[in-house]
Amino acid sequence: QRGELERRGVKVLNADLAGVVEYLARGKYLALLIEAGSRVNQSAFQSGLVDKVFFTYAPKILGGVVSLIAGETRIHLHDVKLHQITPDEFAVEAYVVRS
């Protein structure tokens, strides 16, 4: 499949998150959106790559409380803003506190 994707003009990287960020930085990209599950999120936070969070909570879609980050990882945030989407849905926008 990789060969087929590359023939169609898709750039395929074999890298971890840090490698992806390094590749994008060389290309002068200024932002990266990571839309993933709790394990990938945990890896991104633990690597120090995350500086901003925008988390949407929609219980109708998610079915209740969901863990944003796997394991016991604790993240401290500042400049937290809440955005009401509907009466039952909201988003949290905040910056990660660096230790």
Short mmCIF file of C-alpha atoms in Angstrom, two decimals:
data_model
loop_
_atom_site.label_atom_id
_atom_site.label_comp_id
_atom_site.label_asym_id
_atom_site.label_seq_id
_atom_site.Cartn_x
_atom_site.Cartn_y
_atom_site.Cartn_z
CA GLN A 1 0.00 0.00 0.00
CA ARG A 2 2.84 2.42 0.74
CA GLY A 3 4.06 2.23 -2.84
CA GLU A 4 0.57 2.91 -4.17
CA LEU A 5 0.15 5.91 -1.87
CA GLU A 6 3.51 7.33 -2.93
CA ARG A 7 2.64 6.84 -6.61
CA ARG A 8 -0.43 8.98 -5.94
CA GLY A 9 1.72 11.75 -4.47
CA VAL A 10 1.23 11.00 -0.76
CA LYS A 11 4.25 11.59 1.48
CA VAL A 12 4.59 8.56 3.79
CA LEU A 13 6.72 8.95 6.92
CA ASN A 14 8.00 6.18 9.15
CA ALA A 15 8.49 8.20 12.34
CA ASP A 16 7.35 8.74 15.90
CA LEU A 17 5.56 11.95 16.93
CA ALA A 18 8.83 13.80 17.52
CA GLY A 19 10.00 12.79 14.04
CA VAL A 20 6.77 14.04 12.49
CA VAL A 21 7.09 17.38 14.30
CA GLU A 22 10.74 17.69 13.21
CA TYR A 23 9.77 16.97 9.58
CA LEU A 24 6.97 19.56 9.69
CA ALA A 25 9.25 22.15 11.33
CA ARG A 26 11.76 21.77 8.49
CA GLY A 27 8.86 22.51 6.13
CA LYS A 28 8.07 25.70 8.10
CA TYR A 29 4.70 24.44 9.37
CA LEU A 30 3.64 26.37 12.46
CA ALA A 31 0.86 24.17 13.84
CA LEU A 32 -0.10 20.52 14.06
CA LEU A 33 -3.52 19.18 15.03
CA ILE A 34 -3.42 15.81 16.77
CA GLU A 35 -6.85 14.23 16.78
CA ALA A 36 -6.34 10.91 18.49
CA GLY A 37 -7.16 8.56 21.29
CA SER A 38 -5.90 8.61 24.85
CA ARG A 39 -2.67 6.67 24.17
CA VAL A 40 -1.45 8.89 21.35
CA ASN A 41 -2.48 11.96 23.37
CA GLN A 42 -0.50 10.65 26.35
CA SER A 43 2.57 10.16 24.18
CA ALA A 44 2.26 13.68 22.76
CA PHE A 45 1.91 15.26 26.21
CA GLN A 46 4.75 13.23 27.74
CA SER A 47 7.08 14.15 24.88
CA GLY A 48 6.52 17.86 25.56
CA LEU A 49 5.18 18.50 22.07
CA VAL A 50 1.81 19.89 23.17
CA ASP A 51 1.48 23.57 24.03
CA LYS A 52 -2.26 24.09 23.47
CA VAL A 53 -5.38 21.99 24.02
CA PHE A 54 -8.76 22.28 22.33
CA PHE A 55 -10.98 19.50 23.61
CA THR A 56 -14.62 19.14 22.56
CA TYR A 57 -16.99 17.39 24.94
CA ALA A 58 -20.20 16.10 23.36
CA PRO A 59 -21.93 13.47 25.54
CA LYS A 60 -24.44 12.65 22.82
CA ILE A 61 -21.61 11.49 20.59
CA LEU A 62 -19.18 10.16 23.17
CA GLY A 63 -21.70 8.57 25.49
CA GLY A 64 -20.36 10.10 28.70
CA VAL A 65 -17.01 10.77 30.31
CA VAL A 66 -13.98 9.82 28.23
CA SER A 67 -10.33 9.90 29.21
CA LEU A 68 -8.42 12.44 27.18
CA ILE A 69 -5.06 10.97 28.24
CA ALA A 70 -4.21 7.36 29.11
CA GLY A 71 -2.58 6.41 32.40
CA GLU A 72 -1.78 8.70 35.30
CA THR A 73 -0.50 11.65 33.28
CA ARG A 74 -1.40 15.00 34.84
CA ILE A 75 -1.46 18.15 32.75
CA HIS A 76 -1.60 21.65 34.22
CA LEU A 77 -3.34 24.26 32.10
CA HIS A 78 -3.56 28.07 32.10
CA ASP A 79 -5.58 30.69 30.22
CA VAL A 80 -8.50 28.26 30.15
CA LYS A 81 -11.50 29.28 28.03
CA LEU A 82 -14.80 27.44 27.77
CA HIS A 83 -16.78 27.62 24.55
CA GLN A 84 -20.45 26.66 24.67
CA ILE A 85 -21.45 24.82 21.49
CA THR A 86 -24.96 23.64 22.35
CA PRO A 87 -26.71 23.38 25.75
CA ASP A 88 -25.10 19.92 26.21
CA GLU A 89 -21.79 20.41 24.40
CA PHE A 90 -18.76 22.56 25.10
CA ALA A 91 -15.10 22.91 24.20
CA VAL A 92 -12.13 23.66 26.45
CA GLU A 93 -9.31 25.75 25.03
CA ALA A 94 -6.18 26.17 27.16
CA TYR A 95 -2.41 26.34 27.14
CA VAL A 96 -0.17 23.73 28.76
CA VAL A 97 1.95 24.88 31.71
CA ARG A 98 5.60 24.00 31.11
CA SER A 99 7.50 22.65 34.14
#
